[in-house]
Short mmCIF file of C-alpha atoms in Angstrom, two decimals:
data_model
loop_
_atom_site.label_atom_id
_atom_site.label_comp_id
_atom_site.label_asym_id
_atom_site.label_seq_id
_atom_site.Cartn_x
_atom_site.Cartn_y
_atom_site.Cartn_z
CA MET A 1 50.92 117.47 22.75
CA THR A 2 51.00 115.49 19.96
CA ILE A 3 49.93 112.48 21.00
CA CYS A 4 47.79 110.92 23.90
CA ILE A 5 46.70 107.84 24.74
CA LEU A 6 43.35 107.18 26.28
CA GLY A 7 43.75 104.40 28.28
CA ALA A 8 46.88 102.24 30.23
CA GLY A 9 46.24 98.71 29.93
CA PRO A 10 47.88 96.32 28.15
CA GLY A 11 47.09 98.38 25.15
CA GLY A 12 47.63 101.57 25.64
CA ALA A 13 50.56 100.39 27.35
CA THR A 14 51.83 98.77 24.90
CA ALA A 15 51.86 101.59 22.96
CA ALA A 16 52.82 104.34 25.87
CA LEU A 17 56.14 102.17 25.87
CA HIS A 18 56.90 101.81 21.73
CA LEU A 19 56.32 105.66 21.05
CA ALA A 20 59.51 106.40 23.85
CA ASN A 21 61.46 103.70 22.39
CA ALA A 22 61.64 105.62 19.87
CA GLY A 23 62.18 108.65 21.02
CA HIS A 24 58.80 110.21 21.17
CA HIS A 25 56.90 111.51 24.05
CA CYS A 26 53.21 111.18 24.40
CA LEU A 27 49.89 111.61 27.10
CA LEU A 28 49.07 108.14 28.68
CA LEU A 29 45.62 108.90 30.96
CA ASP A 30 44.27 106.65 32.54
CA ARG A 31 40.57 106.92 34.99
CA ALA A 32 41.73 104.25 37.11
CA THR A 33 44.98 104.47 39.93
CA PHE A 34 47.09 101.33 39.89
CA PRO A 35 47.08 99.42 40.83
CA ARG A 36 43.51 97.68 39.39
CA ASP A 37 41.63 94.87 38.84
CA LYS A 38 40.30 94.21 35.19
CA VAL A 39 37.20 91.41 34.43
CA CYS A 40 39.08 88.81 32.25
CA GLY A 41 40.33 85.43 32.08
CA ASP A 42 44.28 86.25 32.91
CA ALA A 43 45.68 84.07 30.48
CA LEU A 44 49.30 84.92 29.23
CA SER A 45 49.68 83.78 26.14
CA GLY A 46 52.85 82.64 23.86
CA LYS A 47 51.63 85.98 22.29
CA VAL A 48 51.78 87.99 24.89
CA LEU A 49 55.51 87.01 25.35
CA SER A 50 56.33 87.88 21.97
CA GLU A 51 55.00 91.64 22.82
CA LEU A 52 56.76 91.49 25.62
CA ARG A 53 59.79 90.85 23.47
CA ARG A 54 59.57 93.61 21.11
CA ILE A 55 59.35 96.00 24.01
CA GLU A 56 62.09 94.45 26.31
CA GLU A 57 64.04 91.84 25.56
CA GLY A 58 64.31 91.05 29.54
CA LEU A 59 60.74 91.68 30.10
CA PRO A 60 59.74 88.20 29.35
CA ASP A 61 61.64 86.63 32.18
CA ARG A 62 61.51 89.70 34.69
CA LEU A 63 56.93 88.88 34.15
CA ALA A 64 58.21 85.27 34.77
CA ALA A 65 60.21 86.10 38.02
CA GLU A 66 57.48 87.71 39.15
CA PRO A 67 56.20 85.55 41.87
CA ALA A 68 52.75 87.16 41.23
CA GLN A 69 51.97 85.18 37.81
CA LEU A 70 52.21 80.68 37.40
CA PRO A 71 53.81 79.92 34.46
CA SER A 72 51.61 77.85 32.27
CA TRP A 73 52.00 74.54 30.08
CA GLY A 74 49.82 73.51 28.11
CA ILE A 75 45.79 73.38 27.54
CA ASP A 76 43.51 70.41 28.67
CA PHE A 77 40.14 70.72 26.44
CA TYR A 78 37.59 68.72 27.53
CA ALA A 79 34.92 67.89 24.40
CA PRO A 80 31.39 67.80 25.21
CA ASN A 81 31.14 64.16 25.26
CA GLY A 82 33.67 63.98 28.07
CA ARG A 83 37.16 63.51 26.63
CA ARG A 84 39.67 65.14 27.17
CA LEU A 85 42.53 66.70 25.38
CA ALA A 86 45.29 67.55 27.12
CA VAL A 87 47.72 69.94 24.36
CA PRO A 88 51.26 71.00 26.12
CA PHE A 89 52.59 73.85 24.59
CA LYS A 90 55.67 72.44 23.89
CA PRO A 91 56.40 68.98 23.48
CA HIS A 92 58.80 67.40 25.71
CA TYR A 93 58.70 70.04 28.11
CA ASN A 94 60.75 70.61 31.24
CA PRO A 95 59.55 72.54 33.43
CA ALA A 96 62.86 73.07 35.43
CA THR A 97 64.52 73.93 32.90
CA ASP A 98 62.67 75.16 30.08
CA ARG A 99 61.23 78.60 29.93
CA ALA A 100 57.38 78.21 29.86
CA ALA A 101 55.42 79.47 26.34
CA GLY A 102 52.26 80.98 28.64
CA HIS A 103 51.35 82.69 32.20
CA ILE A 104 48.29 83.09 34.01
CA SER A 105 48.32 86.37 36.17
CA LYS A 106 45.78 88.48 36.95
CA ARG A 107 45.33 91.90 35.67
CA ILE A 108 46.08 93.47 38.73
CA ASP A 109 48.73 92.35 38.67
CA PHE A 110 50.28 91.88 34.83
CA ASP A 111 48.49 95.94 34.03
CA ASN A 112 50.54 96.38 37.06
CA PHE A 113 53.91 95.40 35.48
CA LEU A 114 53.55 97.50 32.33
CA ILE A 115 52.82 100.31 34.18
CA GLU A 116 55.65 99.66 36.58
CA GLU A 117 57.23 99.87 32.56
CA VAL A 118 55.65 102.69 31.99
CA ARG A 119 56.78 104.82 34.93
CA ARG A 120 60.45 104.53 34.64
CA ARG A 121 60.22 106.29 31.67
CA PRO A 122 60.59 109.96 31.30
CA GLU A 123 59.48 110.03 27.40
CA ILE A 124 55.79 109.54 28.92
CA ASP A 125 53.28 111.32 30.53
CA PHE A 126 51.17 109.45 32.62
CA ARG A 127 48.78 110.92 34.72
CA GLU A 128 46.29 108.56 36.43
CA ASN A 129 43.30 108.64 38.56
CA THR A 130 42.35 111.02 35.37
CA ASP A 131 39.04 110.60 34.22
CA VAL A 132 38.10 112.76 30.74
CA ALA A 133 34.46 112.70 30.69
CA ALA A 134 33.70 114.19 27.22
CA HIS A 135 35.85 114.56 24.04
CA GLU A 136 35.48 117.39 20.91
CA GLN A 137 36.62 117.23 17.60
CA LEU A 138 38.74 120.49 16.44
CA PRO A 139 37.45 122.21 12.75
CA ASP A 140 41.27 121.64 12.28
CA GLY A 141 41.10 117.55 13.30
CA ARG A 142 42.74 117.51 16.88
CA TRP A 143 40.85 116.65 19.64
CA ARG A 144 40.32 118.75 23.28
CA LEU A 145 40.07 116.51 26.41
CA LEU A 146 37.57 117.98 29.03
CA ASP A 147 37.35 116.45 32.16
CA LYS A 148 33.75 116.64 34.16
CA ASP A 149 34.35 120.24 35.07
CA ASP A 150 34.60 120.91 31.24
CA THR A 151 38.21 121.44 31.87
CA GLU A 152 40.45 120.78 30.10
CA ILE A 153 43.11 117.78 29.99
CA ALA A 154 45.24 118.01 26.89
CA THR A 155 44.89 118.49 23.14
CA ALA A 156 45.77 115.95 20.97
CA ASP A 157 47.42 115.94 17.04
CA VAL A 158 46.19 112.49 17.14
CA LEU A 159 44.31 109.85 19.81
CA LEU A 160 45.10 107.04 20.98
CA VAL A 161 41.94 104.75 22.05
CA ALA A 162 42.80 102.08 24.27
CA ASN A 163 39.85 102.54 26.73
CA GLY A 164 38.38 98.74 26.73
CA ALA A 165 35.24 97.81 25.75
CA GLN A 166 33.01 99.97 26.98
CA SER A 167 34.83 102.54 24.86
CA ASN A 168 31.58 105.94 24.88
CA PHE A 169 34.26 106.83 21.95
CA ALA A 170 34.89 103.84 20.41
CA ARG A 171 30.66 103.26 19.83
CA VAL A 172 30.12 106.72 19.05
CA ILE A 173 33.08 107.64 17.01
CA GLY A 174 34.47 105.09 15.97
CA GLY A 175 30.63 103.22 15.21
CA HIS A 176 31.43 100.06 17.28
CA VAL A 177 27.71 99.50 18.61
CA LEU A 178 27.25 95.67 20.45
CA GLU A 179 25.99 92.91 17.59
CA PRO A 180 25.55 90.15 20.15
CA ALA A 181 26.19 88.25 16.93
CA HIS A 182 30.19 89.42 17.14
CA HIS A 183 29.99 90.02 21.51
CA CYS A 184 30.34 87.48 23.76
CA ALA A 185 29.11 88.01 27.58
CA GLY A 186 31.83 86.72 30.93
CA LEU A 187 31.86 85.79 33.55
CA ARG A 188 34.21 85.43 36.43
CA ALA A 189 35.01 84.33 40.02
CA TYR A 190 37.93 83.41 41.96
CA TYR A 191 38.12 80.18 44.35
CA ARG A 192 40.50 79.26 46.45
CA GLY A 193 40.92 75.10 47.27
CA VAL A 194 39.94 73.62 43.78
CA THR A 195 40.92 70.29 43.30
CA GLY A 196 42.40 68.53 40.36
CA LEU A 197 44.67 71.40 38.64
CA HIS A 198 47.08 69.79 36.77
CA PRO A 199 50.92 69.93 38.10
CA ASP A 200 52.10 72.33 35.45
CA ASN A 201 49.45 74.92 35.73
CA PHE A 202 47.39 73.33 32.50
CA ILE A 203 44.20 76.12 31.43
CA GLU A 204 41.55 74.22 31.55
CA LEU A 205 38.76 74.28 28.62
CA HIS A 206 35.29 72.73 29.30
CA PHE A 207 33.08 72.43 26.58
CA ILE A 208 29.68 71.26 27.92
CA LYS A 209 26.73 70.04 26.13
CA GLU A 210 24.36 71.46 27.79
CA PHE A 211 26.01 74.93 27.86
CA LEU A 212 27.35 75.08 24.29
CA PRO A 213 27.56 77.22 22.46
CA GLY A 214 28.89 78.68 25.23
CA TYR A 215 32.46 77.33 27.24
CA LEU A 216 33.88 76.81 31.12
CA TRP A 217 37.04 77.60 32.45
CA VAL A 218 39.36 77.33 35.04
CA PHE A 219 42.56 78.08 34.95
CA PRO A 220 45.13 77.93 37.89
CA LEU A 221 47.02 81.52 40.19
CA PRO A 222 49.28 81.05 42.70
CA ASP A 223 48.18 81.08 46.41
CA GLY A 224 46.47 78.29 45.57
CA GLN A 225 44.00 79.58 44.21
CA ALA A 226 41.76 79.48 40.75
CA ASN A 227 39.84 82.27 38.12
CA VAL A 228 37.00 79.94 37.35
CA GLY A 229 34.71 81.75 34.70
CA VAL A 230 31.73 80.99 32.27
CA GLY A 231 31.65 82.70 27.82
CA MET A 232 28.95 82.57 25.54
CA LEU A 233 27.84 84.89 22.48
CA SER A 234 25.05 87.56 23.51
CA GLU A 235 23.43 86.09 20.97
CA ALA A 236 23.14 82.50 22.41
CA VAL A 237 22.38 84.17 25.34
CA ALA A 238 19.62 86.54 24.07
CA LYS A 239 18.29 83.89 22.33
CA LYS A 240 18.29 80.29 24.88
CA LYS A 241 17.20 82.69 27.71
CA VAL A 242 20.21 81.49 29.70
CA LYS A 243 20.65 83.21 33.79
CA LEU A 244 24.69 83.40 33.29
CA ARG A 245 25.13 83.04 36.73
CA GLU A 246 22.83 80.29 37.87
CA ARG A 247 24.23 77.96 34.51
CA LEU A 248 28.22 78.54 36.55
CA ASP A 249 27.03 78.14 39.43
CA GLU A 250 24.95 75.29 38.76
CA ILE A 251 27.50 73.37 36.60
CA LEU A 252 30.10 74.18 39.72
CA ARG A 253 28.01 72.06 41.58
CA THR A 254 26.68 69.01 39.92
CA HIS A 255 28.48 68.29 36.39
CA PRO A 256 30.78 64.92 36.98
CA ALA A 257 33.80 66.21 36.47
CA LEU A 258 33.71 69.45 38.26
CA LYS A 259 31.01 68.26 41.24
CA ASP A 260 33.55 67.16 43.63
CA ARG A 261 36.84 69.59 42.28
CA PHE A 262 34.74 72.16 44.22
CA ALA A 263 32.93 70.58 46.94
CA THR A 264 35.01 72.08 49.41
CA ALA A 265 36.95 75.43 47.37
CA GLU A 266 35.34 78.75 48.86
CA ARG A 267 34.30 81.72 46.16
CA LEU A 268 36.74 84.51 47.19
CA GLY A 269 34.28 88.13 46.49
CA PRO A 270 31.75 88.30 44.18
CA VAL A 271 31.56 86.87 40.47
CA ARG A 272 31.71 89.17 38.56
CA GLY A 273 30.48 90.15 34.39
CA PHE A 274 32.07 91.43 31.07
CA GLY A 275 31.55 91.97 27.53
CA LEU A 276 33.20 91.13 24.91
CA PRO A 277 33.29 92.40 21.53
CA LEU A 278 35.02 90.02 19.35
CA GLY A 279 37.10 90.56 16.06
CA SER A 280 34.80 88.51 14.37
CA ARG A 281 34.06 90.96 11.78
CA ARG A 282 36.15 93.39 10.46
CA ARG A 283 35.63 96.83 11.46
CA PRO A 284 37.48 100.03 10.72
CA LEU A 285 40.17 100.58 13.16
CA SER A 286 40.96 104.57 12.45
CA GLY A 287 39.49 107.94 11.20
CA ARG A 288 40.43 111.32 11.66
CA ASN A 289 42.81 112.18 13.78
CA TYR A 290 42.76 108.60 15.67
CA LEU A 291 43.00 104.56 16.49
CA LEU A 292 40.89 102.26 17.69
CA LEU A 293 43.57 99.52 20.29
CA GLY A 294 42.39 96.57 21.50
CA ASP A 295 39.26 96.09 22.94
CA ALA A 296 38.14 98.80 22.11
CA GLY A 297 38.99 98.41 18.47
CA SER A 298 37.16 95.21 19.02
CA LEU A 299 40.00 92.71 18.39
CA ILE A 300 38.90 89.83 20.94
CA ASP A 301 39.86 86.44 19.39
CA PRO A 302 36.44 84.71 19.07
CA PHE A 303 37.49 80.91 20.07
CA SER A 304 39.49 82.33 23.01
CA GLY A 305 38.50 85.53 24.39
CA GLU A 306 42.05 86.22 24.08
CA GLY A 307 42.38 90.27 24.54
CA ILE A 308 45.80 90.64 25.64
CA SER A 309 47.67 89.72 23.00
CA HIS A 310 45.82 91.22 20.68
CA ALA A 311 45.97 94.71 22.07
CA MET A 312 49.78 94.49 22.75
CA VAL A 313 49.71 94.15 18.44
CA SER A 314 47.01 97.10 17.83
CA GLY A 315 49.57 98.89 21.13
CA ARG A 316 52.24 98.32 18.83
CA HIS A 317 51.83 99.55 15.35
CA ALA A 318 49.83 102.02 16.73
CA ALA A 319 52.77 104.10 18.25
CA ASP A 320 54.62 102.94 14.40
CA TRP A 321 51.29 104.53 12.57
CA ALA A 322 50.99 107.33 15.21
CA ALA A 323 54.45 108.15 15.31
CA ARG A 324 54.21 108.31 11.03
CA ALA A 325 51.36 110.71 11.65
CA VAL A 326 53.49 113.22 13.00
CA ALA A 327 55.76 113.00 11.10
CA ALA A 328 54.58 113.11 7.71
CA GLN A 329 51.68 115.63 9.23
CA ASN A 330 49.19 114.07 7.47
CA PHE A 331 45.87 112.15 10.08
CA THR A 332 43.85 111.77 7.77
CA PRO A 333 41.79 108.72 7.14
CA GLU A 334 43.20 107.82 4.85
CA PHE A 335 47.06 108.36 5.64
CA LEU A 336 45.92 106.14 9.07
CA LYS A 337 44.32 103.27 6.97
CA GLY A 338 47.48 102.41 7.02
CA TYR A 339 47.90 100.31 11.15
CA ASP A 340 43.89 98.80 9.85
CA ALA A 341 46.03 97.65 7.07
CA ALA A 342 48.97 96.62 9.96
CA VAL A 343 46.70 95.58 12.02
CA TYR A 344 44.78 92.93 10.33
CA ASN A 345 47.65 91.50 8.60
CA ARG A 346 49.01 90.48 11.02
CA LEU A 347 45.46 89.64 12.99
CA TRP A 348 42.83 88.76 10.77
CA GLN A 349 43.43 84.94 9.78
CA GLU A 350 43.59 84.29 12.92
CA LEU A 351 40.55 85.92 13.72
CA ARG A 352 38.88 83.99 10.66
CA LEU A 353 39.99 80.59 12.11
CA SER A 354 38.18 80.97 15.61
CA ARG A 355 35.38 82.52 13.94
CA ALA A 356 34.97 79.09 11.75
CA MET A 357 36.38 76.87 15.97
CA GLN A 358 33.89 79.08 17.52
CA ARG A 359 31.01 77.69 14.68
CA LEU A 360 31.82 74.50 15.36
CA LEU A 361 30.69 74.69 19.74
CA GLY A 362 26.87 74.50 17.88
CA TYR A 363 27.93 71.07 16.66
CA PRO A 364 28.31 69.15 19.97
CA TRP A 365 28.68 65.83 17.08
CA LEU A 366 31.38 66.97 15.49
CA PHE A 367 33.48 69.51 17.98
CA ASN A 368 33.64 65.54 19.48
CA PHE A 369 35.09 64.11 16.47
CA ILE A 370 37.86 66.35 16.13
CA ALA A 371 39.01 66.42 19.56
CA ASN A 372 38.40 62.70 18.94
CA ARG A 373 40.84 62.96 16.07
CA ALA A 374 42.78 65.85 17.71
CA ALA A 375 44.29 62.74 20.04
CA ASN A 376 45.88 61.00 17.43
CA ASN A 377 46.82 63.61 14.94
CA PRO A 378 49.30 66.07 16.27
CA THR A 379 48.77 68.58 13.81
CA LEU A 380 45.10 68.92 14.40
CA ALA A 381 47.04 69.30 18.20
CA GLU A 382 49.59 71.37 17.50
CA THR A 383 47.09 73.73 15.57
CA ILE A 384 44.58 73.75 18.28
CA SER A 385 46.60 74.68 20.71
CA ASN A 386 48.29 77.05 18.47
CA MET A 387 44.50 78.91 18.54
CA PHE A 388 46.46 80.38 21.71
CA LEU A 389 49.69 80.45 21.67
CA ASP A 390 51.46 80.15 18.50
CA LEU A 391 52.92 83.83 17.27
CA ASP A 392 51.76 83.89 13.94
CA LEU A 393 49.50 81.22 11.54
CA ARG A 394 49.24 82.59 9.08
CA GLU A 395 52.49 81.01 6.78
CA ARG A 396 51.06 77.15 7.97
CA LEU A 397 47.44 78.21 6.89
CA ARG A 398 48.92 79.22 3.67
CA GLN A 399 50.37 75.31 2.74
CA PRO A 400 47.73 73.78 0.99
CA SER A 401 49.98 70.38 2.86
CA PHE A 402 49.04 71.78 6.32
CA TYR A 403 45.38 70.74 5.04
CA PHE A 404 45.49 67.55 2.95
CA LYS A 405 47.34 66.29 5.66
CA LEU A 406 44.34 67.29 8.08
CA LEU A 407 42.05 65.27 6.39
CA LEU A 408 44.27 62.19 5.67
CA GLY A 409 44.60 62.70 9.27
CA LYS A 410 48.45 62.64 9.68
#
């Protein structure tokens, strides 16, 4: 098989669908059988909808019709001083008539939504329950994939590696070692019966003074459920000796803004942990005959923790550059660096801005100032919202007038 994709999450599935749209056949492998769960915050930003639309114009509407999702109309930020800043995704929105700018869906449902699209495409050879135990590079550069019995699964000219944050390939071959300053530790649990959720399904981000530089989230879900979790830089977890599970329980039980809301809530299932390799440092995304996608490429937003849309962006560009490599029969590192340039051209400004916002979490007084200022500054409030949902911040960030307005408080 000329093009093989490891991992059928959002990055891998997106790459496969774009390849199919361009008339290219590919092999898509995943060790799980779908539907399968994935530990995540479960929020789907406007950038996700934009990437769905690039795959097929009607996909966002099909997602909106799914019973396993909720439309979300904004974000409630809670500053360390307790100040609530409500930022709707659309000014003067009307839930009855407008298309939602974001959605919330469990990953078991959203990932399967994409996989159902994959299953419809004859160009995609999708193999579930296929565990790639080893990969070896042949002298001509091709990758030979083996199962646990050393039986060959496939040999590929170009390998699109989209097998997640724990990717052995990304670590050993791609050189993406865990760096505590650029890695986030997170916990997630599902609850039923959380009170005080926004009627229009605003997602909540709580920046609690005693928990900085971490934050807590509450995202509403269908059937009266909520995704509740915490995240903190791994560097800070080690330095402060934070026990995340204990802190999550303590915050929900004692914090003035949350204790009453969780007093009668029921936790559904275990608290599950996960690691997030952040895109706060620019790393190589390609090498000889391979491309790294999504979490395997360390592309997670450093401030919001969002990874789904970035995985889909990388999947789209990976499909493009894999097809170019096949057409040119050029799989050299020099040629495939065009993929790195394409991905970072789209994401790097936003990743840098998110890194700057992440640093604010170490200065509660500054974060409080920004939250207070944003309450009276539409430009800044819109910027914070766009950290999660804007399709492209680059043009605005290049305009000196943008910064001038921020300084003047306009």
